[in-house]
mmCIF file of C-alpha atoms and ligand atoms in Angstrom:
data_model
loop_
_atom_site.group_PDB
_atom_site.id
_atom_site.type_symbol
_atom_site.label_atom_id
_atom_site.label_comp_id
_atom_site.label_asym_id
_atom_site.label_seq_id
_atom_site.Cartn_x
_atom_site.Cartn_y
_atom_site.Cartn_z
ATOM 1 C CA MET A 22 3.957 -3.595 -27.186
ATOM 2 C CA LYS A 23 4.614 -7.006 -26.103
ATOM 3 C CA LEU A 24 6.679 -7.501 -22.824
ATOM 4 C CA LYS A 25 8.099 -10.679 -21.919
ATOM 5 C CA PRO A 26 7.687 -11.769 -18.103
ATOM 6 C CA PHE A 27 9.855 -9.986 -15.759
ATOM 7 C CA ARG A 28 12.061 -12.950 -14.544
ATOM 8 C CA LEU A 29 13.144 -11.618 -11.185
ATOM 9 C CA GLU A 30 9.583 -10.239 -10.299
ATOM 10 C CA ARG A 31 7.871 -13.600 -11.270
ATOM 11 C CA PHE A 32 10.559 -15.283 -9.096
ATOM 12 C CA PHE A 33 9.506 -13.074 -6.194
ATOM 13 C CA ALA A 34 6.044 -13.479 -6.816
ATOM 14 C CA THR A 35 6.489 -17.356 -6.533
ATOM 15 C CA HIS A 36 8.646 -17.258 -3.417
ATOM 16 C CA GLU A 37 8.657 -13.775 -1.427
ATOM 17 C CA PHE A 38 5.403 -14.667 0.685
ATOM 18 C CA THR A 39 6.292 -18.051 1.103
ATOM 19 C CA ALA A 40 9.997 -18.938 1.555
ATOM 20 C CA PRO A 41 10.900 -18.694 5.480
ATOM 21 C CA TYR A 42 14.361 -16.950 4.977
ATOM 22 C CA LEU A 43 14.591 -14.290 2.317
ATOM 23 C CA LEU A 44 18.221 -14.022 1.801
ATOM 24 C CA CYS A 45 17.940 -12.069 -1.663
ATOM 25 C CA CYS A 46 15.990 -9.071 -1.106
ATOM 26 C CA SER A 47 17.193 -5.565 -2.613
ATOM 27 C CA ASP A 48 15.210 -3.436 -0.046
ATOM 28 C CA CYS A 49 16.461 -2.281 3.389
ATOM 29 C CA GLU A 50 14.997 -3.055 6.683
ATOM 30 C CA SER A 51 11.242 -1.463 6.341
ATOM 31 C CA LEU A 52 9.610 0.621 8.901
ATOM 32 C CA SER A 53 5.888 0.163 10.703
ATOM 33 C CA LEU A 54 3.587 2.878 10.188
ATOM 34 C CA LYS A 55 3.586 3.396 13.585
ATOM 35 C CA ASP A 56 7.551 3.967 13.811
ATOM 36 C CA LEU A 57 7.242 6.296 10.682
ATOM 37 C CA LEU A 58 4.495 8.331 12.532
ATOM 38 C CA SER A 59 6.636 8.633 15.514
ATOM 39 C CA PHE A 60 8.977 10.960 13.965
ATOM 40 C CA GLU A 61 6.777 13.807 14.634
ATOM 41 C CA GLU A 62 4.368 14.680 17.272
ATOM 42 C CA SER A 63 1.418 15.929 14.940
ATOM 43 C CA ALA A 64 1.904 13.486 12.107
ATOM 44 C CA GLN A 65 -0.876 10.850 13.294
ATOM 45 C CA GLU A 66 -3.339 13.525 13.454
ATOM 46 C CA GLU A 67 -2.094 14.860 9.878
ATOM 47 C CA LEU A 68 -2.552 11.388 8.451
ATOM 48 C CA ALA A 69 -5.982 10.986 10.032
ATOM 49 C CA SER A 70 -7.381 14.280 8.636
ATOM 50 C CA LEU A 71 -5.924 13.694 5.220
ATOM 51 C CA TRP A 72 -8.265 14.480 2.526
ATOM 52 C CA LEU A 73 -8.870 11.408 0.126
ATOM 53 C CA GLY A 74 -9.449 13.265 -3.142
ATOM 54 C CA TYR A 75 -7.359 13.366 -6.147
ATOM 55 C CA THR A 76 -3.781 14.664 -5.597
ATOM 56 C CA GLU A 77 -1.487 16.850 -8.021
ATOM 57 C CA SER A 78 -0.634 14.764 -10.829
ATOM 58 C CA ARG A 79 3.129 15.794 -10.658
ATOM 59 C CA GLY A 80 3.383 15.025 -7.029
ATOM 60 C CA ASP A 81 2.533 16.858 -3.955
ATOM 61 C CA PRO A 82 4.281 20.119 -3.857
ATOM 62 C CA GLY A 83 5.761 19.450 -0.157
ATOM 63 C CA LEU A 84 6.786 16.096 -1.362
ATOM 64 C CA ARG A 85 8.658 17.523 -4.529
ATOM 65 C CA THR A 86 10.343 19.978 -2.277
ATOM 66 C CA GLN A 87 11.862 16.998 -0.062
ATOM 67 C CA ILE A 88 12.692 15.233 -3.091
ATOM 68 C CA ALA A 89 14.497 18.165 -4.562
ATOM 69 C CA SER A 90 16.512 18.577 -1.543
ATOM 70 C CA ILE A 91 18.437 15.435 -2.305
ATOM 71 C CA TYR A 92 19.667 17.157 -5.198
ATOM 72 C CA GLN A 93 22.198 20.020 -5.797
ATOM 73 C CA ASN A 94 20.898 21.777 -8.683
ATOM 74 C CA LEU A 95 17.335 20.777 -9.160
ATOM 75 C CA SER A 96 13.841 22.683 -8.063
ATOM 76 C CA PRO A 97 10.622 21.001 -6.927
ATOM 77 C CA GLU A 98 9.186 21.803 -10.568
ATOM 78 C CA GLN A 99 12.126 19.554 -11.967
ATOM 79 C CA ILE A 100 10.816 16.439 -10.122
ATOM 80 C CA LEU A 101 7.997 14.426 -11.198
ATOM 81 C CA VAL A 102 6.572 11.771 -9.005
ATOM 82 C CA HIS A 103 5.611 8.128 -9.845
ATOM 83 C CA THR A 104 4.299 4.975 -8.433
ATOM 84 C CA GLY A 105 7.636 3.367 -7.686
ATOM 85 C CA ALA A 106 10.411 3.479 -9.719
ATOM 86 C CA GLU A 107 9.001 0.957 -11.994
ATOM 87 C CA GLU A 108 6.320 3.259 -13.248
ATOM 88 C CA ALA A 109 9.074 6.117 -13.860
ATOM 89 C CA ILE A 110 11.013 3.518 -16.068
ATOM 90 C CA PHE A 111 7.928 2.571 -17.790
ATOM 91 C CA ASN A 112 6.857 6.164 -18.565
ATOM 92 C CA PHE A 113 10.288 7.500 -19.504
ATOM 93 C CA MET A 114 10.956 4.707 -22.071
ATOM 94 C CA ASN A 115 7.302 5.283 -23.626
ATOM 95 C CA CYS A 116 8.308 8.752 -23.990
ATOM 96 C CA VAL A 117 11.927 8.533 -25.320
ATOM 97 C CA VAL A 118 12.241 5.305 -27.328
ATOM 98 C CA ASP A 119 11.073 4.615 -30.655
ATOM 99 C CA ALA A 120 11.011 1.418 -32.900
ATOM 100 C CA GLY A 121 14.226 1.295 -34.611
ATOM 101 C CA ASP A 122 16.415 3.217 -32.174
ATOM 102 C CA GLN A 123 19.408 1.543 -30.423
ATOM 103 C CA ILE A 124 19.738 1.756 -26.836
ATOM 104 C CA VAL A 125 22.570 0.659 -24.687
ATOM 105 C CA VAL A 126 22.088 -0.732 -21.184
ATOM 106 C CA HIS A 127 24.505 -1.475 -18.476
ATOM 107 C CA ALA A 128 24.508 -5.127 -17.726
ATOM 108 C CA PRO A 129 23.568 -7.393 -15.875
ATOM 109 C CA TYR A 130 20.329 -5.288 -15.497
ATOM 110 C CA TYR A 131 16.874 -4.898 -13.589
ATOM 111 C CA GLN A 132 14.850 -6.250 -16.662
ATOM 112 C CA SER A 133 12.730 -3.300 -17.087
ATOM 113 C CA LEU A 134 15.599 -1.004 -18.109
ATOM 114 C CA GLY A 135 16.006 -2.821 -21.266
ATOM 115 C CA GLU A 136 12.753 -4.772 -21.919
ATOM 116 C CA VAL A 137 10.434 -1.962 -22.215
ATOM 117 C CA ALA A 138 12.505 -0.488 -24.774
ATOM 118 C CA ARG A 139 12.741 -3.857 -26.545
ATOM 119 C CA SER A 140 9.167 -4.153 -26.497
ATOM 120 C CA ILE A 141 8.899 -0.952 -28.344
ATOM 121 C CA GLY A 142 10.828 -2.282 -31.072
ATOM 122 C CA ALA A 143 14.468 -0.776 -30.185
ATOM 123 C CA GLU A 144 17.448 -2.661 -30.502
ATOM 124 C CA VAL A 145 18.920 -3.410 -26.868
ATOM 125 C CA VAL A 146 22.705 -3.785 -26.639
ATOM 126 C CA GLU A 147 24.226 -4.781 -23.455
ATOM 127 C CA TRP A 148 27.142 -2.762 -22.123
ATOM 128 C CA GLN A 149 28.570 -5.418 -19.680
ATOM 129 C CA GLY A 150 30.234 -4.872 -16.374
ATOM 130 C CA ASP A 151 33.580 -7.239 -16.014
ATOM 131 C CA PRO A 152 32.737 -9.984 -13.865
ATOM 132 C CA ASN A 153 36.511 -10.980 -13.627
ATOM 133 C CA ASN A 154 37.134 -7.339 -12.514
ATOM 134 C CA ALA A 155 34.690 -6.278 -9.922
ATOM 135 C CA TRP A 156 32.260 -5.693 -12.207
ATOM 136 C CA GLU A 157 33.822 -2.527 -13.832
ATOM 137 C CA LEU A 158 32.409 -0.931 -16.757
ATOM 138 C CA ASP A 159 34.635 0.323 -19.551
ATOM 139 C CA LEU A 160 33.936 3.755 -21.143
ATOM 140 C CA GLN A 161 35.895 2.366 -24.260
ATOM 141 C CA HIS A 162 33.482 -0.513 -24.719
ATOM 142 C CA LEU A 163 30.512 1.808 -24.551
ATOM 143 C CA GLN A 164 32.229 3.906 -27.502
ATOM 144 C CA GLU A 165 32.656 0.716 -29.439
ATOM 145 C CA LYS A 166 28.754 0.103 -29.296
ATOM 146 C CA LEU A 167 27.616 3.433 -30.340
ATOM 147 C CA THR A 168 26.003 4.023 -33.420
ATOM 148 C CA ASP A 169 24.117 6.923 -35.225
ATOM 149 C CA ARG A 170 20.879 5.195 -34.138
ATOM 150 C CA THR A 171 21.779 5.315 -30.463
ATOM 151 C CA LYS A 172 19.305 7.321 -28.550
ATOM 152 C CA LEU A 173 19.919 6.317 -24.961
ATOM 153 C CA VAL A 174 22.335 4.838 -22.551
ATOM 154 C CA VAL A 175 20.962 3.551 -19.263
ATOM 155 C CA VAL A 176 23.060 2.943 -16.166
ATOM 156 C CA ASN A 177 22.423 2.121 -12.656
ATOM 157 C CA PHE A 178 24.579 3.318 -9.979
ATOM 158 C CA PRO A 179 24.853 1.927 -7.256
ATOM 159 C CA HIS A 180 24.332 -1.332 -9.560
ATOM 160 C CA ASN A 181 22.053 -3.858 -9.003
ATOM 161 C CA PRO A 182 22.793 -6.820 -8.590
ATOM 162 C CA THR A 183 26.446 -6.278 -8.054
ATOM 163 C CA GLY A 184 26.877 -3.239 -5.972
ATOM 164 C CA PHE A 185 29.535 -1.782 -8.332
ATOM 165 C CA LEU A 186 30.084 2.156 -8.258
ATOM 166 C CA PRO A 187 32.365 3.922 -10.778
ATOM 167 C CA ASP A 188 34.142 6.918 -9.755
ATOM 168 C CA ALA A 189 33.038 10.519 -10.165
ATOM 169 C CA GLU A 190 35.393 10.921 -13.111
ATOM 170 C CA PHE A 191 33.694 8.181 -14.772
ATOM 171 C CA ILE A 192 30.172 10.018 -14.368
ATOM 172 C CA HIS A 193 31.494 13.239 -15.937
ATOM 173 C CA GLU A 194 33.033 11.545 -18.829
ATOM 174 C CA LEU A 195 29.698 9.782 -19.557
ATOM 175 C CA SER A 196 27.988 13.126 -19.645
ATOM 176 C CA ARG A 197 30.771 14.545 -21.695
ATOM 177 C CA LEU A 198 30.116 11.831 -24.190
ATOM 178 C CA SER A 199 26.402 12.212 -23.986
ATOM 179 C CA ASP A 200 26.694 15.832 -24.985
ATOM 180 C CA GLU A 201 29.457 15.102 -27.968
ATOM 181 C CA LYS A 202 27.325 12.314 -29.589
ATOM 182 C CA GLY A 203 23.783 13.298 -28.712
ATOM 183 C CA PHE A 204 22.443 10.190 -26.729
ATOM 184 C CA LEU A 205 20.535 10.877 -23.627
ATOM 185 C CA VAL A 206 21.379 9.137 -20.133
ATOM 186 C CA LEU A 207 18.945 7.602 -17.768
ATOM 187 C CA CYS A 208 20.601 6.953 -14.423
ATOM 188 C CA ASP A 209 18.977 4.485 -12.143
ATOM 189 C CA GLU A 210 19.770 5.782 -8.745
ATOM 190 C CA VAL A 211 17.457 3.779 -6.526
ATOM 191 C CA TYR A 212 20.245 2.873 -4.172
ATOM 192 C CA ARG A 213 22.195 6.065 -4.039
ATOM 193 C CA GLY A 214 22.798 6.884 -0.322
ATOM 194 C CA LEU A 215 23.690 3.665 0.574
ATOM 195 C CA GLU A 216 27.684 4.013 -0.195
ATOM 196 C CA TYR A 217 29.789 2.428 2.522
ATOM 197 C CA ASP A 218 32.001 5.324 2.353
ATOM 198 C CA PRO A 219 30.256 8.508 1.689
ATOM 199 C CA LYS A 220 33.202 10.033 -0.108
ATOM 200 C CA GLN A 221 32.595 7.446 -2.947
ATOM 201 C CA ARG A 222 29.081 9.024 -3.483
ATOM 202 C CA LEU A 223 28.574 10.032 -7.043
ATOM 203 C CA PRO A 224 27.121 13.185 -7.954
ATOM 204 C CA SER A 225 23.522 12.643 -9.109
ATOM 205 C CA TYR A 226 23.264 12.476 -13.093
ATOM 206 C CA ALA A 227 20.476 14.931 -13.244
ATOM 207 C CA ASP A 228 22.656 17.418 -11.327
ATOM 208 C CA ILE A 229 25.659 17.327 -13.906
ATOM 209 C CA ASN A 230 23.851 16.893 -17.033
ATOM 210 C CA GLU A 231 20.961 19.270 -18.047
ATOM 211 C CA ARG A 232 19.476 16.887 -20.675
ATOM 212 C CA GLY A 233 19.902 13.643 -18.405
ATOM 213 C CA LEU A 234 17.417 11.843 -15.914
ATOM 214 C CA SER A 235 17.993 10.438 -12.612
ATOM 215 C CA ILE A 236 15.488 8.006 -11.077
ATOM 216 C CA GLY A 237 14.967 7.633 -7.388
ATOM 217 C CA VAL A 238 12.508 5.504 -5.054
ATOM 218 C CA MET A 239 11.485 5.293 -1.432
ATOM 219 C CA SER A 240 11.925 1.577 -1.595
ATOM 220 C CA LYS A 241 15.488 1.032 -1.357
ATOM 221 C CA THR A 242 17.545 3.596 0.370
ATOM 222 C CA TYR A 243 14.678 4.323 2.842
ATOM 223 C CA GLY A 244 13.144 0.866 3.195
ATOM 224 C CA LEU A 245 9.539 1.990 2.279
ATOM 225 C CA ALA A 246 8.736 -0.128 -0.705
ATOM 226 C CA GLY A 247 5.211 -0.331 0.246
ATOM 227 C CA LEU A 248 4.666 3.193 -0.180
ATOM 228 C CA ARG A 249 5.166 2.863 -3.801
ATOM 229 C CA ILE A 250 6.575 6.542 -4.201
ATOM 230 C CA GLY A 251 9.271 6.760 -6.855
ATOM 231 C CA TRP A 252 10.297 9.790 -9.322
ATOM 232 C CA VAL A 253 12.022 11.359 -12.076
ATOM 233 C CA ALA A 254 14.484 14.141 -11.660
ATOM 234 C CA THR A 255 15.467 16.247 -14.565
ATOM 235 C CA ARG A 256 16.448 19.711 -15.889
ATOM 236 C CA ASN A 257 15.077 18.571 -19.418
ATOM 237 C CA GLN A 258 12.003 20.510 -19.372
ATOM 238 C CA GLU A 259 10.759 19.039 -22.950
ATOM 239 C CA LEU A 260 11.217 15.443 -21.703
ATOM 240 C CA TYR A 261 9.649 16.065 -17.823
ATOM 241 C CA SER A 262 6.565 17.593 -20.279
ATOM 242 C CA ALA A 263 6.378 14.708 -22.143
ATOM 243 C CA ILE A 264 6.636 12.108 -19.144
ATOM 244 C CA ALA A 265 4.085 14.212 -17.138
ATOM 245 C CA SER A 266 1.736 14.093 -20.245
ATOM 246 C CA PHE A 267 2.245 10.108 -20.455
ATOM 247 C CA LYS A 268 1.410 9.494 -16.758
ATOM 248 C CA ASP A 269 -2.359 10.623 -17.635
ATOM 249 C CA TYR A 270 -2.372 7.034 -19.112
ATOM 250 C CA THR A 271 -0.940 5.136 -16.057
ATOM 251 C CA THR A 272 -1.565 6.423 -12.485
ATOM 252 C CA ILE A 273 -2.572 9.941 -13.301
ATOM 253 C CA CYS A 274 -1.625 10.731 -9.859
ATOM 254 C CA ASN A 275 -0.331 9.319 -6.741
ATOM 255 C CA SER A 276 -1.762 7.857 -3.596
ATOM 256 C CA ALA A 277 -2.319 10.629 -1.138
ATOM 257 C CA PRO A 278 -1.690 8.889 2.251
ATOM 258 C CA SER A 279 1.706 7.573 0.399
ATOM 259 C CA GLU A 280 2.595 11.121 -0.402
ATOM 260 C CA LEU A 281 2.333 12.288 2.895
ATOM 261 C CA LEU A 282 4.319 9.364 4.548
ATOM 262 C CA ALA A 283 6.879 9.802 2.054
ATOM 263 C CA THR A 284 7.257 13.411 2.775
ATOM 264 C CA LEU A 285 7.564 12.534 6.497
ATOM 265 C CA ALA A 286 10.278 10.024 5.898
ATOM 266 C CA LEU A 287 12.215 12.416 3.696
ATOM 267 C CA ARG A 288 12.174 15.311 6.408
ATOM 268 C CA HIS A 289 13.840 12.375 8.650
ATOM 269 C CA ARG A 290 16.023 10.643 5.831
ATOM 270 C CA GLN A 291 19.347 11.115 7.567
ATOM 271 C CA ALA A 292 18.103 9.132 10.547
ATOM 272 C CA ILE A 293 16.593 6.538 8.385
ATOM 273 C CA VAL A 294 19.549 6.020 6.043
ATOM 274 C CA GLU A 295 21.956 5.737 9.146
ATOM 275 C CA ARG A 296 19.853 3.133 10.644
ATOM 276 C CA ASN A 297 19.858 1.266 7.323
ATOM 277 C CA LEU A 298 23.589 1.705 6.359
ATOM 278 C CA SER A 299 24.532 0.271 10.175
ATOM 279 C CA ILE A 300 22.327 -2.957 9.463
ATOM 280 C CA ILE A 301 23.905 -3.337 5.973
ATOM 281 C CA LYS A 302 27.509 -2.727 7.467
ATOM 282 C CA GLU A 303 27.054 -5.234 10.199
ATOM 283 C CA ASN A 304 25.567 -7.807 7.757
ATOM 284 C CA LEU A 305 28.516 -7.244 5.527
ATOM 285 C CA ARG A 306 30.847 -7.876 8.055
ATOM 286 C CA THR A 307 29.093 -11.430 8.908
ATOM 287 C CA LEU A 308 29.164 -12.041 5.013
ATOM 288 C CA GLU A 309 32.764 -11.311 4.402
ATOM 289 C CA SER A 310 33.708 -13.942 7.058
ATOM 290 C CA PHE A 311 31.140 -16.480 5.705
ATOM 291 C CA PHE A 312 32.656 -16.248 2.175
ATOM 292 C CA SER A 313 36.032 -16.411 3.396
ATOM 293 C CA ALA A 314 35.343 -19.432 4.974
ATOM 294 C CA HIS A 315 33.675 -20.836 2.082
ATOM 295 C CA GLN A 316 36.092 -19.999 -1.003
ATOM 296 C CA GLU A 317 35.773 -23.668 -2.170
ATOM 297 C CA ALA A 318 32.175 -23.134 -2.860
ATOM 298 C CA PHE A 319 31.965 -19.230 -3.774
ATOM 299 C CA SER A 320 33.866 -16.359 -4.986
ATOM 300 C CA TRP A 321 32.832 -12.763 -4.640
ATOM 301 C CA ASP A 322 33.659 -9.114 -5.101
ATOM 302 C CA ALA A 323 32.616 -7.040 -2.182
ATOM 303 C CA PRO A 324 30.177 -4.549 -3.330
ATOM 304 C CA LYS A 325 30.816 -0.818 -2.760
ATOM 305 C CA ALA A 326 27.158 0.192 -2.171
ATOM 306 C CA GLY A 327 23.743 -1.025 -1.454
ATOM 307 C CA PRO A 328 22.098 -4.019 -0.070
ATOM 308 C CA ILE A 329 22.709 -6.650 -2.418
ATOM 309 C CA ALA A 330 25.782 -8.517 -3.978
ATOM 310 C CA PHE A 331 26.277 -11.083 -6.683
ATOM 311 C CA PRO A 332 28.778 -13.793 -5.679
ATOM 312 C CA ARG A 333 29.697 -16.701 -8.076
ATOM 313 C CA TYR A 334 28.663 -20.356 -7.337
ATOM 314 C CA LEU A 335 31.643 -22.314 -8.084
ATOM 315 C CA GLY A 336 29.798 -25.518 -8.689
ATOM 316 C CA GLU A 337 28.158 -26.591 -11.827
ATOM 317 C CA SER A 338 24.672 -24.843 -11.937
ATOM 318 C CA VAL A 339 23.741 -22.149 -9.696
ATOM 319 C CA GLU A 340 20.097 -22.728 -10.510
ATOM 320 C CA ARG A 341 20.156 -26.313 -9.120
ATOM 321 C CA PHE A 342 22.042 -25.112 -5.930
ATOM 322 C CA CYS A 343 19.586 -22.617 -5.476
ATOM 323 C CA ASN A 344 16.364 -24.733 -5.963
ATOM 324 C CA GLU A 345 17.966 -27.519 -3.902
ATOM 325 C CA LEU A 346 18.753 -24.895 -1.019
ATOM 326 C CA LEU A 347 15.201 -23.684 -0.992
ATOM 327 C CA GLN A 348 13.551 -27.062 -0.795
ATOM 328 C CA ASP A 349 15.912 -28.473 2.013
ATOM 329 C CA THR A 350 16.266 -25.329 4.172
ATOM 330 C CA GLY A 351 13.696 -22.588 2.912
ATOM 331 C CA VAL A 352 16.442 -20.142 2.297
ATOM 332 C CA LEU A 353 15.748 -18.001 -0.816
ATOM 333 C CA LEU A 354 18.814 -16.786 -3.010
ATOM 334 C CA ALA A 355 18.046 -15.694 -6.728
ATOM 335 C CA PRO A 356 19.913 -17.385 -9.280
ATOM 336 C CA GLY A 357 21.769 -15.242 -11.684
ATOM 337 C CA THR A 358 19.626 -16.824 -14.638
ATOM 338 C CA VAL A 359 16.843 -14.228 -13.473
ATOM 339 C CA TYR A 360 19.047 -11.720 -14.833
ATOM 340 C CA GLY A 361 19.792 -13.575 -18.281
ATOM 341 C CA ASP A 362 23.315 -15.322 -18.552
ATOM 342 C CA GLY A 363 24.035 -14.595 -14.821
ATOM 343 C CA ASN A 364 27.538 -15.974 -14.853
ATOM 344 C CA ASN A 365 26.637 -18.768 -12.524
ATOM 345 C CA CYS A 366 26.229 -16.059 -9.863
ATOM 346 C CA PHE A 367 23.339 -15.546 -7.451
ATOM 347 C CA ARG A 368 21.966 -12.278 -5.882
ATOM 348 C CA ILE A 369 22.388 -12.233 -2.100
ATOM 349 C CA GLY A 370 20.555 -9.297 0.151
ATOM 350 C CA PHE A 371 21.876 -7.908 3.277
ATOM 351 C CA GLY A 372 19.615 -4.836 3.987
ATOM 352 C CA ARG A 373 17.282 -6.552 6.640
ATOM 353 C CA ARG A 374 17.902 -7.368 10.405
ATOM 354 C CA ASN A 375 17.220 -11.004 10.098
ATOM 355 C CA MET A 376 19.959 -11.798 7.186
ATOM 356 C CA PRO A 377 22.127 -13.614 9.896
ATOM 357 C CA GLU A 378 19.256 -16.271 10.501
ATOM 358 C CA GLY A 379 19.035 -17.022 6.748
ATOM 359 C CA LEU A 380 22.946 -17.159 6.468
ATOM 360 C CA GLN A 381 23.160 -19.593 9.435
ATOM 361 C CA LYS A 382 20.639 -21.975 7.570
ATOM 362 C CA LEU A 383 22.666 -21.741 4.323
ATOM 363 C CA GLU A 384 26.087 -22.288 6.588
ATOM 364 C CA GLN A 385 24.339 -25.250 8.231
ATOM 365 C CA TYR A 386 23.326 -26.695 4.461
ATOM 366 C CA LEU A 387 26.804 -26.409 3.254
ATOM 367 C CA ALA A 388 28.208 -28.550 6.109
ATOM 368 C CA GLY A 389 25.931 -31.345 5.112
ATOM 369 C CA TYR A 390 26.085 -30.466 1.291
ATOM 370 C CA THR A 391 27.993 -33.107 -0.938
ATOM 371 C CA GLY A 392 26.883 -31.634 -4.352
ATOM 372 C CA ARG A 393 24.686 -34.704 -4.404
ATOM 373 C CA SER A 394 23.211 -33.761 -7.938
ATOM 374 C CA GLU A 395 26.598 -32.825 -9.431
HETATM 375 C C1 PLP B 12 17.534 -0.980 -9.994
HETATM 376 C C2 PLP B 12 16.192 -0.916 -9.974
HETATM 377 N N1 PLP B 12 15.525 -0.036 -10.367
HETATM 378 C C3 PLP B 12 14.116 0.013 -10.302
HETATM 379 C C4 PLP B 12 13.361 -0.927 -9.285
HETATM 380 C C5 PLP B 12 11.988 -0.733 -9.225
HETATM 381 O O1 PLP B 12 11.666 -0.260 -7.659
HETATM 382 P P1 PLP B 12 10.181 -0.039 -7.245
HETATM 383 O O2 PLP B 12 9.983 -1.709 -7.103
HETATM 384 O O3 PLP B 12 10.256 0.438 -5.921
HETATM 385 O O4 PLP B 12 9.369 0.393 -8.112
HETATM 386 C C6 PLP B 12 14.127 -1.821 -8.738
HETATM 387 C C7 PLP B 12 13.572 -2.827 -7.925
HETATM 388 O O5 PLP B 12 14.329 -3.580 -7.397
HETATM 389 C C8 PLP B 12 15.575 -1.860 -8.898
HETATM 390 O O6 PLP B 12 16.388 -2.867 -8.378
#
């Protein structure tokens, strides 16, 4: 297995802890340990007296109970806890995909959703959202790509990086197609819960299809990336057992303090998500006026969910624009090229409280920007 460098993660490894204004992060505002512990009176003592031995490989039962309560039809035995969504993706792909398979991936995509399968020897075919139609996905296009080698279809709703979200009818139709044609569906749902209109929240894929899988994580919707707690949710017993057994070769079990803290956070998830959504919505209003004042430089389709969007730079090269912006102002935007072609788009993030500071720097930069190198 030879994995290509993960472009987006290498980009963050270079800049995340040096750029003064991070304007492209995909997580929500985090919490301090103190803030999290203050949700419950006994939490501090519980953490201090925690036993630091190995933990249950599938995940602590109390944590799995909390995670299962996010879903309609899943029990704690159908939740498999991992170290972040990233480990869940890696282990899932290694259990499901074989050399010579074809897999179809919703594009543009978070690289590991396609790259792990490619490194195993699968053919990875992109199912592209339409950049000229608010990143809509067309099920007809999916049908045209299916072959008798298609083992898996990977989707990501709400979508990184565009904030696209289909309607419920779409997801039910995808499930019906999966049953008819025999392919599996992996739905990466790490931004689920961050829909601006709760009526647009999709049912979780693991709830509607018995063979399918959903992936979730503490990092995005709950802003707790440092816990490194993610999970697979599935009613597919055979697959669950295979992934549980594969995990013996990756992390074996999870960090006990992280499990305790994730359980605490999920007991208070409503309050955490409400706070995060209110930051996102306020930042979105600011962004909407920014983009309407700069239509000569950018075009964008407002996202439907999540803390990121994928506007298009109307100048020549988005990569050069992002590089010059970073050098001159310290503002970090992620050029769409970290996703592949990228359509001259860039990723902007608005889940954090300090987003307006970075945006103000960008605004000042645009005021003096003459497109000097173009
Ligand atoms: C769509 C998607 N899936 C998975 C991940 C990985 O999440 P984590 O870093 O919490 O493991 C990310 C992180 O950016 C993501 O955006």
